Short mmCIF file of C-alpha atoms in Angstrom, two decimals:
data_model
loop_
_atom_site.label_atom_id
_atom_site.label_comp_id
_atom_site.label_asym_id
_atom_site.label_seq_id
_atom_site.Cartn_x
_atom_site.Cartn_y
_atom_site.Cartn_z
CA MET M 1 58.89 118.24 59.00
CA SER M 2 60.27 119.87 62.12
CA GLU M 3 59.77 123.46 63.24
CA HIS M 4 60.90 124.63 59.79
CA ASN M 5 58.33 125.86 57.30
CA SER M 6 60.13 124.45 54.32
CA GLU M 7 62.63 121.75 53.52
CA ILE M 8 65.52 121.00 51.24
CA VAL M 9 65.24 117.60 49.58
CA VAL M 10 68.58 116.03 48.71
CA GLY M 11 68.82 113.10 46.31
CA VAL M 12 71.98 110.99 46.52
CA ASP M 13 72.70 108.42 43.83
CA PHE M 14 75.55 106.40 45.35
CA GLY M 15 76.67 104.39 42.36
CA THR M 16 79.09 101.54 41.86
CA THR M 17 81.50 103.60 39.78
CA HIS M 18 80.19 107.17 40.11
CA SER M 19 77.84 109.08 42.40
CA GLY M 20 75.62 112.07 41.88
CA VAL M 21 73.77 114.53 44.08
CA SER M 22 70.98 116.97 43.40
CA TRP M 23 68.90 119.07 45.75
CA ALA M 24 66.02 121.49 45.74
CA VAL M 25 64.00 123.63 48.09
CA ASN M 26 60.62 121.94 48.40
CA GLY M 27 58.38 124.90 47.75
CA GLY M 28 58.26 127.85 45.42
CA SER M 29 59.82 127.42 42.00
CA LYS M 30 61.25 123.94 42.74
CA VAL M 31 64.46 124.60 40.86
CA ILE M 32 66.65 121.50 41.05
CA ARG M 33 70.34 122.07 41.65
CA LEU M 34 72.51 119.29 40.18
CA ILE M 35 75.96 119.38 41.71
CA ASN M 36 78.38 119.31 38.79
CA ASN M 37 81.38 121.22 40.10
CA TRP M 38 83.11 118.37 41.90
CA PRO M 39 86.69 118.94 43.03
CA ASP M 40 88.89 117.97 40.09
CA PRO M 41 92.50 119.14 40.16
CA LEU M 42 93.07 118.20 36.51
CA ALA M 43 90.06 119.99 35.01
CA GLN M 44 90.20 123.48 33.56
CA ASN M 45 86.47 123.91 34.13
CA ALA M 46 85.12 121.18 36.39
CA SER M 47 81.62 120.40 35.16
CA LYS M 48 80.65 116.79 35.61
CA ASP M 49 77.27 115.49 36.75
CA LYS M 50 78.83 112.61 38.69
CA VAL M 51 81.94 112.06 40.77
CA PRO M 52 83.89 108.78 40.99
CA SER M 53 82.84 106.57 43.91
CA SER M 54 86.43 106.13 45.02
CA ILE M 55 88.40 106.97 48.14
CA SER M 56 92.01 106.67 49.29
CA TYR M 57 93.51 106.66 52.77
CA LEU M 58 96.68 107.99 54.34
CA ASN M 59 97.70 106.67 57.76
CA GLY M 60 94.29 105.01 58.13
CA LYS M 61 92.32 108.24 57.56
CA PRO M 62 90.36 109.34 54.47
CA TYR M 63 92.76 111.29 52.27
CA LYS M 64 91.37 111.77 48.76
CA TRP M 65 88.01 111.06 47.17
CA GLY M 66 86.31 111.33 43.80
CA TYR M 67 88.35 113.08 41.10
CA THR M 68 91.12 113.98 43.56
CA VAL M 69 92.15 110.30 43.71
CA GLY M 70 95.02 109.91 41.26
CA LEU M 71 95.38 107.06 38.81
CA THR M 72 98.42 105.75 40.68
CA ASP M 73 96.93 106.19 44.17
CA GLU M 74 96.05 103.03 46.04
CA SER M 75 92.31 103.52 46.37
CA PHE M 76 89.03 101.79 46.96
CA GLY M 77 86.77 101.44 43.95
CA TRP M 78 83.44 99.71 43.47
CA ILE M 79 83.03 99.93 47.26
CA LYS M 80 79.27 99.76 47.01
CA VAL M 81 79.54 96.18 45.75
CA LEU M 82 81.35 95.20 48.97
CA LEU M 83 78.14 95.83 50.94
CA GLU M 84 76.54 92.83 49.22
CA GLU M 85 78.61 89.95 50.59
CA ASN M 86 77.76 87.43 47.88
CA HIS M 87 77.70 89.86 44.97
CA LYS M 88 78.67 88.26 41.67
CA TYR M 89 81.52 90.78 41.18
CA VAL M 90 83.29 90.07 44.50
CA THR M 91 85.46 87.37 42.94
CA LYS M 92 85.30 88.41 39.27
CA VAL M 93 86.24 92.12 39.08
CA ALA M 94 89.84 93.12 39.80
CA THR M 95 88.84 96.45 41.36
CA VAL M 96 86.56 94.68 43.84
CA LYS M 97 89.22 92.10 44.66
CA ASP M 98 91.77 94.89 45.21
CA SER M 99 89.33 96.75 47.45
CA ASN M 100 88.76 93.59 49.50
CA THR M 101 92.53 93.20 49.91
CA MET M 102 92.85 96.82 51.03
CA LEU M 103 90.06 96.35 53.59
CA LYS M 104 92.19 93.71 55.29
CA LYS M 105 95.36 95.79 54.97
CA LEU M 106 93.71 98.85 56.61
CA ASP M 107 91.69 96.73 59.05
CA LYS M 108 88.46 98.37 57.91
CA THR M 109 85.03 97.05 57.05
CA ALA M 110 83.23 97.80 53.82
CA GLN M 111 80.67 99.76 55.86
CA GLU M 112 83.41 101.98 57.32
CA VAL M 113 84.90 102.75 53.91
CA VAL M 114 81.49 103.48 52.38
CA ALA M 115 80.59 105.65 55.39
CA ASP M 116 83.85 107.63 54.96
CA TYR M 117 83.11 108.16 51.27
CA LEU M 118 79.50 109.18 51.88
CA LYS M 119 80.60 111.60 54.63
CA LEU M 120 82.95 113.35 52.19
CA LEU M 121 80.20 113.43 49.56
CA TRP M 122 77.73 114.77 52.16
CA ASP M 123 80.12 117.46 53.43
CA TYR M 124 80.62 118.67 49.87
CA THR M 125 76.85 118.68 49.35
CA LEU M 126 76.31 120.79 52.47
CA ASP M 127 78.97 123.24 51.28
CA ASP M 128 77.12 123.48 47.97
CA ILE M 129 73.83 124.19 49.76
CA LYS M 130 75.54 126.84 51.93
CA LYS M 131 76.66 128.72 48.81
CA LEU M 132 73.04 129.49 47.92
CA HIS M 133 71.53 129.34 51.42
CA PRO M 134 74.24 130.27 53.96
CA ASP M 135 71.78 130.06 56.87
CA TYR M 136 69.98 126.93 55.64
CA GLN M 137 70.10 125.20 59.05
CA ASN M 138 67.88 127.89 60.57
CA ILE M 139 65.48 128.02 57.63
CA PHE M 140 65.07 124.54 56.21
CA ALA M 141 64.71 120.98 57.38
CA LEU M 142 66.72 118.46 55.35
CA ARG M 143 65.24 115.34 53.82
CA VAL M 144 67.67 112.90 52.20
CA ILE M 145 66.80 110.25 49.64
CA LEU M 146 69.49 107.64 48.96
CA THR M 147 69.15 105.23 46.06
CA VAL M 148 69.36 101.53 46.81
CA PRO M 149 69.56 98.80 44.16
CA ALA M 150 66.20 97.02 43.95
CA ILE M 151 67.86 93.65 43.36
CA TRP M 152 69.93 93.75 46.53
CA SER M 153 69.28 91.43 49.42
CA PRO M 154 67.47 92.83 52.46
CA ALA M 155 70.75 92.54 54.43
CA ALA M 156 72.66 94.69 51.92
CA LYS M 157 69.84 97.25 51.80
CA ASP M 158 69.87 97.38 55.59
CA LYS M 159 73.65 98.06 55.57
CA HIS M 160 73.06 100.83 53.04
CA TYR M 161 70.38 102.51 55.19
CA LYS M 162 72.45 102.23 58.38
CA LEU M 163 75.21 104.20 56.70
CA LEU M 164 72.95 107.25 56.72
CA GLU M 165 72.81 107.27 60.50
#
């Protein structure tokens, strides 16, 4: 830990179809906060434990993500699979094939698209932390744990870890 006396531990489950985030102050009561109020323009009461791992672009910039991506929006899905170059779904799943086509169309790499998605997910997470701890940066250090598929190749795992930087 740094000069802070306590830390907030953030767990990020970046999934193929959906992602989830939980966090807790490491110390005291250790109450775990599961983010379940993801932005969802169609929900009366947004309360979902996970958010779709999808992102769309407008003029080459991230535009919508998660539940805000509409069914008719041209969007990236299953982007996590694109990090594993020889993944069995790259040529078999239409969503992955479509995402590969869009990568070429937008002149982006899979790492760039995943990084854009994770940045939006992370920004939302920090906003959630600020709601309960507005001055968290001056009080807590942050420790982030990102899930990585155990069966992935070392190269794909390395890409995953570099996205956190």
